[in-house]
């Protein structure tokens, strides 16, 4: 049989792709994942004893004591970096990576604060630990070596995007994210993370960038968020086009000539900022403003930026565009912007579903399973263009005291339902085991759920594939 020429080419490029140092990152056909919560962004409730041992405090109103990274860094300016560095090396290390692999998980979502790009912090008024970026690079290298796909999640944004939440890095009743200057910083952060994902070999398995974790749900309180969504996608794509990663032909054609002849990343970004007909004025400004910042980070992480050195050109040829990722449109009410309107190239949507915070179903087993087994979020979102959809946060937590028998079902049913979309990412990979943490791990830790047998050893399997059958309304 005569093999058609194009097939030979496909085989050859496959061969080269496998031989090359850097392979293209990709989202697995079905995501079975966990969040690496409280690693580079601490939420003290997940490690209450360690937090106290570090020098933190616990209080019912998190704005009133040392209950966030901001408050901690403000209280301990001289020791904060060393204290956090110890946490970063112990909370997530090779032992944890090995456990993820043994559990058959294929994806992690990594919550990050904007302060991981250190020069974005205004240190006259903002306080955060430094050095996390080195730990991110270290962890990503370990995840890459394990073949685990990574979603980088902008979880705590400049000015804080959520009210009175430890996960925003700073507890405040008046979040300041929804302002032009903080949107701008978030866009610079996104541009820097995009560049690093493609240029730093440690970031090889980074496949997606999540724009904003859990913004305020009332869209009337998030002015400008729709415009931000568009600028977010544009900056990701502008950086990629500057790096020679092809995304969309109409943008390819408008590439300024200087981009092709650039010798290094900064030169290419600078040339790209001439593409004023393709990108918004804000995005052009972000391209300019990110140049000194990505240069600084590259020095900090010893990342090569010269196209002709260390095979960077070849590495970039193997990269595919990042999947831009947003909370789905149903996260907000009051006439929200539709993130689908922002898409250029591959994009996905994220739904978070916690029954234990109320407002979803009555607090009993029957109501939980009836609601879950008839979930229509994937279809409803798809009708608004928000597809593919993954469930980027969920847990086994309940508003009632749950039996082991129920938690087996509860784990099965959630995995079953969320797998009908792009897959699921549990919150969280681990929780501190201590007297102070009490029972938290039982319903919030994947590793603990696995030890207790709520989760199957193979995440694609269920104890009972028919778990939902009695609850499905015909
Ligand atoms: C990871 O950190 C834990 C402490 O949380 C420690 O017991 C373990 O030895 C560390 N693993 C590696 C490979 O360093
Ligand atoms: C990039 O190249 C330009 C021009 O050759 C040079 O001035 C600049 O220092 C280089 N930047 C980096 C980060 O290597």
Short mmCIF file of C-alpha atoms and ligand atoms in Angstrom, two decimals:
data_model
loop_
_atom_site.label_atom_id
_atom_site.label_comp_id
_atom_site.label_asym_id
_atom_site.label_seq_id
_atom_site.Cartn_x
_atom_site.Cartn_y
_atom_site.Cartn_z
CA UNK A 1 0.00 0.00 0.00
CA UNK A 2 1.24 3.45 -0.89
CA UNK A 3 1.33 5.69 2.13
CA UNK A 4 0.04 9.15 1.20
CA UNK A 5 2.66 11.84 1.58
CA UNK A 6 0.76 13.82 4.19
CA UNK A 7 0.57 10.73 6.40
CA UNK A 8 4.33 10.30 6.26
CA UNK A 9 4.68 13.90 7.29
CA UNK A 10 2.31 13.37 10.18
CA UNK A 11 4.35 10.37 11.33
CA UNK A 12 7.59 12.27 11.01
CA UNK A 13 6.31 15.25 12.92
CA UNK A 14 4.98 12.90 15.55
CA UNK A 15 8.44 11.39 15.83
CA UNK A 16 10.08 14.78 16.16
CA UNK A 17 7.49 15.91 18.64
CA UNK A 18 8.27 12.95 20.86
CA UNK A 19 12.01 13.43 20.51
CA UNK A 20 11.95 17.16 21.14
CA UNK A 21 12.73 18.38 24.64
CA UNK A 22 9.47 20.24 24.92
CA UNK A 23 6.15 18.67 23.98
CA UNK A 24 2.98 20.64 23.55
CA UNK A 25 0.87 20.85 26.68
CA UNK A 26 -2.65 19.59 26.33
CA UNK A 27 -5.82 19.20 28.36
CA UNK A 28 -6.54 15.48 28.90
CA UNK A 29 -9.66 14.16 27.10
CA UNK A 30 -11.25 13.84 30.56
CA UNK A 31 -9.87 15.77 33.51
CA UNK A 32 -9.39 13.90 36.79
CA UNK A 33 -7.72 16.46 38.97
CA UNK A 34 -7.13 18.17 42.27
CA UNK A 35 -6.45 21.73 43.33
CA UNK A 36 -3.07 22.46 44.91
CA UNK A 37 -4.80 24.80 47.36
CA UNK A 38 -2.94 26.48 50.23
CA UNK A 39 0.43 25.87 48.60
CA UNK A 40 1.38 29.21 47.03
CA UNK A 41 -1.73 30.91 48.43
CA UNK A 42 -2.54 29.95 52.01
CA UNK A 43 -6.08 29.69 53.36
CA UNK A 44 -5.50 29.14 57.07
CA UNK A 45 -8.63 27.00 57.60
CA UNK A 46 -6.92 24.23 55.63
CA UNK A 47 -3.83 24.13 57.88
CA UNK A 48 -4.92 25.77 61.14
CA UNK A 49 -2.13 24.38 63.33
CA UNK A 50 0.69 25.17 60.93
CA UNK A 51 -0.72 28.68 60.47
CA UNK A 52 -0.60 29.31 64.23
CA UNK A 53 2.88 27.79 64.41
CA UNK A 54 4.00 30.16 61.65
CA UNK A 55 2.75 33.12 63.70
CA UNK A 56 -0.70 33.51 62.20
CA UNK A 57 -3.96 33.95 64.10
CA UNK A 58 -7.51 32.71 63.92
CA UNK A 59 -10.65 34.86 64.26
CA UNK A 60 -14.25 34.80 63.07
CA UNK A 61 -13.91 38.02 61.00
CA UNK A 62 -10.80 37.42 58.89
CA UNK A 63 -10.17 41.15 58.47
CA UNK A 64 -9.64 41.52 62.22
CA UNK A 65 -6.51 39.37 62.76
CA UNK A 66 -3.56 37.74 61.00
CA UNK A 67 -5.68 35.44 58.85
CA UNK A 68 -4.38 36.18 55.34
CA UNK A 69 -1.04 36.36 53.57
CA UNK A 70 -1.40 40.15 53.41
CA UNK A 71 -1.89 40.50 57.18
CA UNK A 72 0.93 38.04 57.86
CA UNK A 73 3.43 39.85 55.64
CA UNK A 74 2.44 43.16 57.19
CA UNK A 75 2.95 41.78 60.70
CA UNK A 76 6.28 40.03 60.03
CA UNK A 77 8.14 42.05 57.37
CA UNK A 78 11.56 40.61 58.24
CA UNK A 79 10.74 36.92 58.50
CA UNK A 80 7.77 36.42 56.21
CA UNK A 81 9.76 35.17 53.20
CA UNK A 82 11.68 32.54 55.15
CA UNK A 83 8.57 31.40 57.02
CA UNK A 84 6.62 30.97 53.81
CA UNK A 85 9.50 29.30 52.05
CA UNK A 86 9.42 26.56 54.64
CA UNK A 87 5.71 26.11 54.05
CA UNK A 88 6.13 26.00 50.26
CA UNK A 89 8.74 23.24 50.45
CA UNK A 90 6.76 21.05 52.83
CA UNK A 91 3.09 21.51 51.80
CA UNK A 92 3.74 20.39 48.22
CA UNK A 93 6.84 18.42 47.26
CA UNK A 94 7.91 15.26 45.43
CA UNK A 95 6.12 13.06 47.97
CA UNK A 96 2.85 14.73 46.98
CA UNK A 97 3.59 14.48 43.26
CA UNK A 98 4.20 10.75 43.71
CA UNK A 99 0.84 10.44 45.48
CA UNK A 100 -0.96 12.25 42.66
CA UNK A 101 0.60 9.85 40.16
CA UNK A 102 -0.29 6.82 42.28
CA UNK A 103 -3.87 8.10 42.49
CA UNK A 104 -4.06 8.21 38.68
CA UNK A 105 -4.79 11.94 38.57
CA UNK A 106 -3.92 13.70 35.32
CA UNK A 107 -4.41 17.39 36.14
CA UNK A 108 -3.78 19.97 38.85
CA UNK A 109 -5.13 23.49 39.19
CA UNK A 110 -2.70 25.78 41.00
CA UNK A 111 -4.22 28.78 42.82
CA UNK A 112 -1.86 31.77 42.66
CA UNK A 113 -1.82 35.33 43.96
CA UNK A 114 -0.82 38.26 41.77
CA UNK A 115 2.11 38.85 44.14
CA UNK A 116 3.96 35.83 42.76
CA UNK A 117 5.03 38.34 40.09
CA UNK A 118 6.82 40.41 42.69
CA UNK A 119 7.25 43.70 40.85
CA UNK A 120 3.46 44.02 40.52
CA UNK A 121 3.16 44.62 44.26
CA UNK A 122 3.06 48.24 45.43
CA UNK A 123 5.10 47.68 48.58
CA UNK A 124 4.16 51.03 50.08
CA UNK A 125 0.61 49.78 50.67
CA UNK A 126 0.63 46.06 49.89
CA UNK A 127 2.34 43.26 51.80
CA UNK A 128 3.01 39.78 50.51
CA UNK A 129 5.75 37.15 50.75
CA UNK A 130 8.47 37.02 48.09
CA UNK A 131 10.09 33.97 46.53
CA UNK A 132 7.00 31.94 45.61
CA UNK A 133 7.89 32.11 41.92
CA UNK A 134 10.96 29.92 42.51
CA UNK A 135 8.77 27.35 44.24
CA UNK A 136 6.26 27.48 41.41
CA UNK A 137 9.05 26.75 38.94
CA UNK A 138 10.29 23.88 41.14
CA UNK A 139 6.82 22.36 41.51
CA UNK A 140 6.04 22.72 37.81
CA UNK A 141 9.26 20.91 36.96
CA UNK A 142 8.20 18.01 39.21
CA UNK A 143 4.69 17.96 37.73
CA UNK A 144 6.10 18.04 34.21
CA UNK A 145 8.37 15.12 34.99
CA UNK A 146 5.30 13.26 36.23
CA UNK A 147 3.35 14.15 33.05
CA UNK A 148 0.63 16.02 34.93
CA UNK A 149 -1.28 18.77 33.13
CA UNK A 150 -1.42 22.15 34.88
CA UNK A 151 -4.01 24.91 34.98
CA UNK A 152 -2.54 28.14 36.37
CA UNK A 153 -5.32 29.86 38.29
CA UNK A 154 -5.25 33.60 39.05
CA UNK A 155 -6.96 33.07 42.37
CA UNK A 156 -6.18 36.27 44.29
CA UNK A 157 -6.16 39.41 42.18
CA UNK A 158 -4.70 42.89 42.66
CA UNK A 159 -6.90 44.80 45.09
CA UNK A 160 -8.81 41.56 45.97
CA UNK A 161 -11.70 40.32 43.81
CA UNK A 162 -13.93 38.89 46.55
CA UNK A 163 -15.40 40.14 49.82
CA UNK A 164 -13.99 38.96 53.15
CA UNK A 165 -12.32 35.88 51.73
CA UNK A 166 -8.99 34.45 52.81
CA UNK A 167 -8.55 33.06 49.29
CA UNK A 168 -8.35 36.62 47.95
CA UNK A 169 -5.10 37.01 49.90
CA UNK A 170 -6.52 39.95 51.78
CA UNK A 171 -9.71 40.17 53.79
CA UNK A 172 -11.65 43.28 52.90
CA UNK A 173 -15.30 44.28 52.75
CA UNK A 174 -14.59 46.54 49.75
CA UNK A 175 -12.72 44.63 47.03
CA UNK A 176 -10.73 46.98 44.79
CA UNK A 177 -10.03 44.69 41.85
CA UNK A 178 -12.70 46.19 39.58
CA UNK A 179 -10.75 49.36 38.76
CA UNK A 180 -8.70 50.28 35.66
CA UNK A 181 -5.33 50.14 37.44
CA UNK A 182 -5.95 46.75 39.04
CA UNK A 183 -7.36 45.27 35.84
CA UNK A 184 -4.17 46.53 34.23
CA UNK A 185 -1.97 44.75 36.76
CA UNK A 186 -3.95 41.53 36.30
CA UNK A 187 -3.42 41.76 32.54
CA UNK A 188 0.32 42.27 32.98
CA UNK A 189 0.33 39.20 35.26
CA UNK A 190 -1.50 37.20 32.61
CA UNK A 191 0.93 38.30 29.91
CA UNK A 192 3.90 37.33 32.08
CA UNK A 193 2.40 33.92 32.92
CA UNK A 194 1.65 33.28 29.24
CA UNK A 195 5.23 34.09 28.25
CA UNK A 196 6.68 31.93 31.04
CA UNK A 197 4.38 29.03 30.17
CA UNK A 198 5.82 28.91 26.67
CA UNK A 199 9.41 29.96 27.28
CA UNK A 200 10.41 28.29 30.56
CA UNK A 201 10.81 24.51 30.01
CA UNK A 202 9.67 23.97 33.61
CA UNK A 203 6.22 25.21 32.55
CA UNK A 204 5.96 22.63 29.78
CA UNK A 205 2.76 20.94 30.97
CA UNK A 206 0.94 24.22 31.68
CA UNK A 207 -2.02 24.00 29.30
CA UNK A 208 -4.47 26.59 30.59
CA UNK A 209 -4.67 29.95 32.31
CA UNK A 210 -7.68 30.80 34.49
CA UNK A 211 -8.45 34.54 34.32
CA UNK A 212 -10.19 35.37 37.61
CA UNK A 213 -11.20 32.96 40.35
CA UNK A 214 -14.66 33.57 41.79
CA UNK A 215 -15.34 37.24 41.11
CA UNK A 216 -18.20 38.93 42.99
CA UNK A 217 -21.40 37.16 41.92
CA UNK A 218 -23.45 40.33 41.49
CA UNK A 219 -22.36 41.63 38.08
CA UNK A 220 -23.56 45.13 38.93
CA UNK A 221 -20.64 45.26 41.40
CA UNK A 222 -17.99 44.26 38.84
CA UNK A 223 -17.96 47.17 36.36
CA UNK A 224 -15.60 46.63 33.45
CA UNK A 225 -15.28 42.88 33.98
CA UNK A 226 -16.61 42.11 30.48
CA UNK A 227 -13.99 44.36 28.91
CA UNK A 228 -11.37 42.76 31.12
CA UNK A 229 -12.37 39.32 29.81
CA UNK A 230 -11.74 40.45 26.24
CA UNK A 231 -8.44 42.07 27.14
CA UNK A 232 -7.37 38.93 29.02
CA UNK A 233 -7.80 36.75 25.93
CA UNK A 234 -6.16 39.39 23.76
CA UNK A 235 -3.04 39.67 25.90
CA UNK A 236 -2.63 35.89 26.03
CA UNK A 237 -2.92 35.70 22.23
CA UNK A 238 -0.78 38.79 21.58
CA UNK A 239 2.07 37.28 23.62
CA UNK A 240 1.67 33.94 21.85
CA UNK A 241 1.73 35.50 18.40
CA UNK A 242 4.84 37.45 19.41
CA UNK A 243 6.44 34.12 20.37
CA UNK A 244 5.57 32.59 17.00
CA UNK A 245 2.77 30.36 18.28
CA UNK A 246 0.00 30.39 15.74
CA UNK A 247 -3.46 31.04 17.09
CA UNK A 248 -5.78 32.63 14.56
CA UNK A 249 -5.03 33.49 10.95
CA UNK A 250 -6.61 36.94 11.02
CA UNK A 251 -4.23 37.90 13.80
CA UNK A 252 -1.28 36.18 12.08
CA UNK A 253 -1.74 38.42 9.08
CA UNK A 254 -1.50 41.55 11.17
CA UNK A 255 1.76 40.56 12.80
CA UNK A 256 4.19 43.49 12.55
CA UNK A 257 7.32 42.57 10.54
CA UNK A 258 9.60 43.23 13.52
CA UNK A 259 8.09 40.27 15.34
CA UNK A 260 9.50 37.80 12.81
CA UNK A 261 13.00 39.28 12.89
CA UNK A 262 13.22 39.65 16.68
CA UNK A 263 16.15 37.93 18.39
CA UNK A 264 14.63 37.59 21.79
CA UNK A 265 11.34 37.65 23.67
CA UNK A 266 11.50 41.28 24.75
CA UNK A 267 12.26 42.45 21.23
CA UNK A 268 9.33 40.39 19.93
CA UNK A 269 6.92 41.80 22.53
CA UNK A 270 8.09 45.29 21.74
CA UNK A 271 7.50 44.75 18.02
CA UNK A 272 4.10 43.21 18.79
CA UNK A 273 3.06 46.41 20.55
CA UNK A 274 2.94 47.92 17.04
CA UNK A 275 -0.12 45.79 16.22
CA UNK A 276 -2.46 48.60 17.15
CA UNK A 277 -5.11 47.60 14.62
CA UNK A 278 -5.55 44.12 16.07
CA UNK A 279 -5.53 44.72 19.81
CA UNK A 280 -7.14 47.18 22.20
CA UNK A 281 -5.17 50.19 23.38
CA UNK A 282 -5.11 48.66 26.85
CA UNK A 283 -3.57 45.43 25.55
CA UNK A 284 -0.92 47.37 23.59
CA UNK A 285 -0.05 49.21 26.81
CA UNK A 286 0.12 45.91 28.71
CA UNK A 287 2.55 44.53 26.10
CA UNK A 288 4.82 47.51 26.71
CA UNK A 289 4.49 47.45 30.48
CA UNK A 290 5.18 43.72 30.78
CA UNK A 291 8.56 43.92 29.04
CA UNK A 292 10.68 45.01 32.03
CA UNK A 293 8.65 42.66 34.25
CA UNK A 294 9.08 39.50 32.19
CA UNK A 295 12.76 40.42 31.72
CA UNK A 296 13.16 40.63 35.50
CA UNK A 297 11.36 37.35 36.10
CA UNK A 298 13.47 35.65 33.41
CA UNK A 299 16.64 36.75 35.21
CA UNK A 300 15.19 35.70 38.57
CA UNK A 301 14.35 32.20 37.24
CA UNK A 302 17.34 31.87 34.88
CA UNK A 303 15.05 31.46 31.89
CA UNK A 304 16.60 31.89 28.44
CA UNK A 305 14.86 34.54 26.32
CA UNK A 306 17.09 34.39 23.22
CA UNK A 307 15.31 32.61 20.38
CA UNK A 308 18.54 31.16 18.98
CA UNK A 309 19.82 29.75 22.25
CA UNK A 310 19.01 26.48 24.01
CA UNK A 311 16.63 25.47 21.23
CA UNK A 312 14.00 28.04 22.23
CA UNK A 313 12.83 28.54 18.63
CA UNK A 314 12.25 24.79 18.22
CA UNK A 315 10.60 24.56 21.62
CA UNK A 316 8.13 27.29 20.66
CA UNK A 317 7.27 25.51 17.41
CA UNK A 318 5.97 22.61 19.49
CA UNK A 319 3.78 24.74 21.72
CA UNK A 320 0.06 25.08 21.23
CA UNK A 321 -1.90 28.12 22.41
CA UNK A 322 -2.95 28.11 26.06
CA UNK A 323 -6.58 27.33 26.75
CA UNK A 324 -8.06 30.51 28.18
CA UNK A 325 -10.38 29.68 31.07
CA UNK A 326 -13.08 31.70 32.83
CA UNK A 327 -15.67 31.12 35.50
CA UNK A 328 -18.80 30.30 33.49
CA UNK A 329 -21.44 32.93 32.78
CA UNK A 330 -23.78 31.42 35.40
CA UNK A 331 -21.30 32.29 38.16
CA UNK A 332 -22.69 35.84 38.04
CA UNK A 333 -26.21 37.25 38.01
CA UNK A 334 -27.58 40.72 37.17
CA UNK A 335 -26.81 40.77 33.47
CA UNK A 336 -23.24 39.43 33.45
CA UNK A 337 -20.87 39.62 30.48
CA UNK A 338 -20.59 36.35 28.57
CA UNK A 339 -16.98 35.12 28.57
CA UNK A 340 -17.75 33.24 25.33
CA UNK A 341 -17.80 36.65 23.62
CA UNK A 342 -14.12 37.07 24.48
CA UNK A 343 -12.83 33.84 22.92
CA UNK A 344 -10.02 33.83 20.36
CA UNK A 345 -8.74 30.27 19.97
CA UNK A 346 -9.23 27.46 22.50
CA UNK A 347 -11.28 28.41 25.56
CA UNK A 348 -13.02 26.55 28.37
CA UNK A 349 -15.30 27.41 31.29
CA UNK A 350 -15.20 26.61 34.98
CA UNK A 351 -18.07 25.89 37.35
CA UNK A 352 -17.62 25.58 41.13
CA UNK A 353 -20.22 23.63 43.05
CA UNK A 354 -20.28 23.37 46.83
CA UNK A 355 -23.46 22.06 48.40
CA UNK A 356 -22.30 22.85 51.93
CA UNK A 357 -22.48 26.64 51.59
CA UNK A 358 -26.23 26.59 51.20
CA UNK A 359 -28.61 27.74 48.49
CA UNK A 360 -28.23 24.59 46.36
CA UNK A 361 -30.36 21.87 47.96
CA UNK A 362 -32.01 21.10 51.29
CA UNK A 363 -29.53 19.77 53.85
CA UNK A 364 -30.22 16.03 53.63
CA UNK A 365 -28.94 13.05 51.64
CA UNK A 366 -32.04 12.64 49.50
CA UNK A 367 -32.17 16.31 48.47
CA UNK A 368 -28.45 16.45 47.72
CA UNK A 369 -28.56 13.40 45.45
CA UNK A 370 -31.82 14.43 43.78
CA UNK A 371 -30.37 17.81 42.92
CA UNK A 372 -26.99 16.50 41.79
CA UNK A 373 -28.32 13.59 39.74
CA UNK A 374 -30.51 16.02 37.76
CA UNK A 375 -27.85 18.67 37.34
CA UNK A 376 -28.38 20.74 34.20
CA UNK A 377 -25.46 23.17 34.44
CA UNK A 378 -23.46 21.68 31.56
CA UNK A 379 -26.40 21.93 29.14
CA UNK A 380 -27.46 25.39 30.32
CA UNK A 381 -23.94 26.73 29.95
CA UNK A 382 -23.49 25.09 26.56
CA UNK A 383 -26.62 26.85 25.33
CA UNK A 384 -24.83 30.13 26.09
CA UNK A 385 -21.61 29.05 24.37
CA UNK A 386 -19.89 28.17 27.65
CA UNK A 387 -18.54 24.81 26.57
CA UNK A 388 -16.41 22.76 27.24
CA UNK A 389 -17.08 23.11 30.95
CA UNK A 390 -15.10 21.61 33.79
CA UNK A 391 -15.92 21.56 37.50
CA UNK A 392 -12.82 23.29 38.85
CA UNK A 393 -13.84 23.13 42.53
CA UNK A 394 -16.04 20.75 44.51
CA UNK A 395 -15.71 18.74 47.69
CA UNK A 396 -17.47 16.11 49.77
CA UNK A 397 -18.55 18.63 52.40
CA UNK A 398 -22.16 18.62 53.58
CA UNK A 399 -24.39 20.76 55.83
CA UNK A 400 -25.30 17.65 57.79
CA UNK A 401 -23.24 14.99 59.48
CA UNK A 402 -22.54 12.50 56.71
CA UNK A 403 -22.08 8.76 57.13
CA UNK A 404 -19.31 6.85 55.39
CA UNK A 405 -21.95 5.09 53.29
CA UNK A 406 -23.28 8.43 52.09
CA UNK A 407 -19.81 9.78 51.28
CA UNK A 408 -19.14 6.78 49.02
CA UNK A 409 -22.29 7.68 47.09
CA UNK A 410 -21.63 11.40 47.26
CA UNK A 411 -18.15 10.97 45.75
CA UNK A 412 -19.43 8.61 43.03
CA UNK A 413 -22.39 10.79 42.08
CA UNK A 414 -20.36 13.98 41.82
CA UNK A 415 -17.66 12.29 39.73
CA UNK A 416 -20.34 10.80 37.50
CA UNK A 417 -22.11 14.10 36.90
CA UNK A 418 -19.02 16.30 36.49
CA UNK A 419 -17.44 13.82 34.05
CA UNK A 420 -20.29 14.51 31.66
CA UNK A 421 -18.48 17.77 31.02
CA UNK A 422 -14.73 18.17 30.55
CA UNK A 423 -14.08 16.57 33.95
CA UNK A 424 -13.43 17.54 37.54
CA UNK A 425 -10.87 19.07 39.89
CA UNK A 426 -11.43 18.37 43.59
CA UNK A 427 -10.80 20.93 46.34
CA UNK A 428 -8.32 20.08 47.79
CA UNK A 429 -5.45 17.64 47.25
CA UNK A 430 -4.74 17.66 51.00
CA UNK A 431 -5.81 19.16 54.30
CA UNK A 432 -3.73 19.31 57.47
CA UNK A 433 -4.19 16.32 59.75
CA UNK A 434 -4.16 17.72 63.28
CA UNK A 435 -6.30 18.02 66.39
CA UNK A 436 -7.00 21.63 65.49
CA UNK A 437 -8.11 20.72 61.93
CA UNK A 438 -10.38 18.07 63.44
CA UNK A 439 -12.44 16.30 60.80
CA UNK A 440 -11.87 18.78 57.97
CA UNK A 441 -9.75 16.37 55.89
CA UNK A 442 -12.51 13.76 55.77
CA UNK A 443 -14.66 15.78 53.36
CA UNK A 444 -12.13 18.26 51.91
CA UNK A 445 -9.01 16.21 51.16
CA UNK A 446 -8.76 13.96 48.12
CA UNK A 447 -5.89 11.98 49.62
CA UNK A 448 -7.84 11.42 52.82
CA UNK A 449 -10.97 10.47 50.85
CA UNK A 450 -8.86 7.97 48.94
CA UNK A 451 -7.46 6.47 52.16
CA UNK A 452 -10.99 6.15 53.50
CA UNK A 453 -12.19 4.55 50.30
CA UNK A 454 -14.71 7.24 49.30
CA UNK A 455 -12.76 7.61 46.09
CA UNK A 456 -11.90 4.67 43.87
CA UNK A 457 -8.22 3.87 43.29
CA UNK A 458 -8.75 4.64 39.60
CA UNK A 459 -10.36 8.10 39.38
CA UNK A 460 -12.15 7.23 36.13
CA UNK A 461 -14.05 4.44 37.92
CA UNK A 462 -16.99 4.51 40.33
CA UNK A 463 -17.96 2.11 43.12
CA UNK A 464 -21.45 2.14 41.64
CA UNK A 465 -22.03 3.49 38.13
CA UNK A 466 -25.78 3.34 38.85
CA UNK A 467 -25.57 5.58 41.92
CA UNK A 468 -27.79 8.21 40.29
CA UNK A 469 -30.38 5.85 38.81
CA UNK A 470 -32.91 6.08 41.69
CA UNK A 471 -32.80 9.88 41.64
CA UNK A 472 -32.95 10.74 37.94
CA UNK A 473 -36.27 12.36 37.05
CA UNK A 474 -37.53 11.08 33.76
C1 LIG B 1 7.75 16.61 51.78
O1 LIG B 1 7.35 17.29 52.97
C2 LIG B 1 6.99 16.42 54.01
C3 LIG B 1 6.50 17.28 55.15
O2 LIG B 1 5.26 17.78 54.86
C4 LIG B 1 8.13 15.53 54.41
O3 LIG B 1 7.73 14.62 55.40
C5 LIG B 1 8.66 14.78 53.20
O4 LIG B 1 9.82 14.05 53.53
C6 LIG B 1 8.95 15.75 52.06
N1 LIG B 1 9.29 14.97 50.88
C7 LIG B 1 10.36 15.22 50.16
C8 LIG B 1 10.59 14.31 48.98
O5 LIG B 1 11.16 16.09 50.41
C1 LIG B 2 17.09 41.57 23.31
O1 LIG B 2 17.75 42.05 22.16
C2 LIG B 2 17.95 43.43 22.15
C3 LIG B 2 18.48 43.84 20.78
O2 LIG B 2 19.39 42.88 20.27
C4 LIG B 2 18.87 43.82 23.28
O3 LIG B 2 19.06 45.21 23.32
C5 LIG B 2 18.25 43.36 24.59
O4 LIG B 2 19.14 43.59 25.66
C6 LIG B 2 17.90 41.90 24.54
N1 LIG B 2 17.11 41.58 25.72
C7 LIG B 2 17.27 40.49 26.42
C8 LIG B 2 16.36 40.32 27.59
O5 LIG B 2 18.11 39.67 26.16
#
